[in-house]
């Protein structure tokens, strides 16, 4: 249930962010961040699903995907910050 709650909050944060208009020179990195956030949310949901199903192998794989998507989110956030800050 906790992963489902986290996924819901992550989805809401991503959706709220998507309503913003980025500066033109940061649009590409902004879109990459939105995509990365969606991947992370999907991975949270996959962890939740695997836990509900009691499938340890699927949970391991989903957790590994979640770690990877977390790293991609960090990279995308850094790139966006650089584009915005100049």
Coordinates of C-alpha atoms in Angstrom, one line a residue:
X1 CA 0.0 0.0 0.0
X2 CA 2.9 2.4 0.8
X3 CA 4.3 2.0 -2.7
X4 CA 0.9 2.7 -4.2
X5 CA 0.6 5.9 -2.1
X6 CA 4.0 7.0 -3.1
X7 CA 3.2 6.3 -6.8
X8 CA 0.0 8.4 -6.4
X9 CA 1.9 11.3 -4.9
X10 CA 4.6 11.0 -7.5
X11 CA 2.0 11.0 -10.3
X12 CA 0.4 14.1 -8.8
X13 CA 3.7 15.9 -8.6
X14 CA 4.6 15.0 -12.2
X15 CA 1.1 16.1 -13.4
X16 CA 1.5 19.4 -11.5
X17 CA 4.9 20.0 -13.0
X18 CA 3.6 19.2 -16.5
X19 CA 1.2 22.2 -16.2
X20 CA 4.2 24.6 -16.1
X21 CA 5.6 26.3 -19.2
X22 CA 9.4 25.9 -19.2
X23 CA 11.7 28.5 -20.9
X24 CA 12.1 27.7 -24.6
X25 CA 15.8 26.8 -24.1
X26 CA 14.9 24.3 -21.4
X27 CA 11.9 22.6 -23.1
X28 CA 13.9 19.5 -24.1
X29 CA 15.3 18.9 -20.7
X30 CA 11.9 19.7 -19.1
X31 CA 10.3 17.0 -21.3
X32 CA 13.0 14.6 -20.4
X33 CA 12.4 15.2 -16.7
X34 CA 8.6 14.6 -17.2
X35 CA 9.3 11.4 -19.0
X36 CA 11.8 10.2 -16.3
X37 CA 9.3 11.1 -13.6
X38 CA 6.6 9.0 -15.4
X39 CA 9.0 6.1 -15.6
X40 CA 9.8 6.3 -11.9
X41 CA 6.1 6.4 -11.1
X42 CA 5.5 3.4 -13.3
X43 CA 8.3 1.6 -11.5
X44 CA 6.8 2.4 -8.1
X45 CA 3.5 0.9 -9.3
X46 CA 5.4 -2.2 -10.5
X47 CA 7.0 -2.7 -7.1
X48 CA 3.6 -2.3 -5.4
X49 CA 2.1 -4.8 -7.8
X50 CA 4.8 -7.4 -7.2
X51 CA 4.5 -7.0 -3.5
X52 CA 0.7 -7.5 -3.7
X53 CA 1.2 -10.6 -5.8
X54 CA 3.9 -11.9 -3.4
X55 CA 6.3 -12.3 -6.3
X56 CA 9.9 -11.8 -5.0
X57 CA 11.5 -12.0 -8.4
X58 CA 9.2 -9.4 -9.9
X59 CA 9.8 -7.2 -6.8
X60 CA 13.5 -7.5 -7.2
X61 CA 13.4 -6.6 -10.9
X62 CA 10.9 -3.7 -10.3
X63 CA 13.2 -2.4 -7.5
X64 CA 16.2 -2.5 -9.8
X65 CA 14.2 -0.6 -12.4
X66 CA 13.1 1.9 -9.7
X67 CA 16.8 2.6 -8.8
X68 CA 17.6 3.1 -12.5
X69 CA 14.7 5.5 -13.0
X70 CA 15.7 7.4 -9.9
X71 CA 19.1 7.9 -11.4
X72 CA 17.5 9.1 -14.6
X73 CA 15.3 11.5 -12.7
X74 CA 18.4 13.0 -11.0
X75 CA 20.2 13.4 -14.3
X76 CA 17.2 15.0 -15.9
X77 CA 16.7 17.3 -13.0
X78 CA 20.4 18.4 -13.2
X79 CA 20.2 19.0 -16.9
X80 CA 17.0 21.1 -16.5
X81 CA 18.6 23.1 -13.8
X82 CA 21.7 23.8 -16.0
X83 CA 19.4 24.8 -18.9
X84 CA 17.4 27.2 -16.7
X85 CA 20.4 28.7 -14.8
X86 CA 22.4 29.1 -18.0

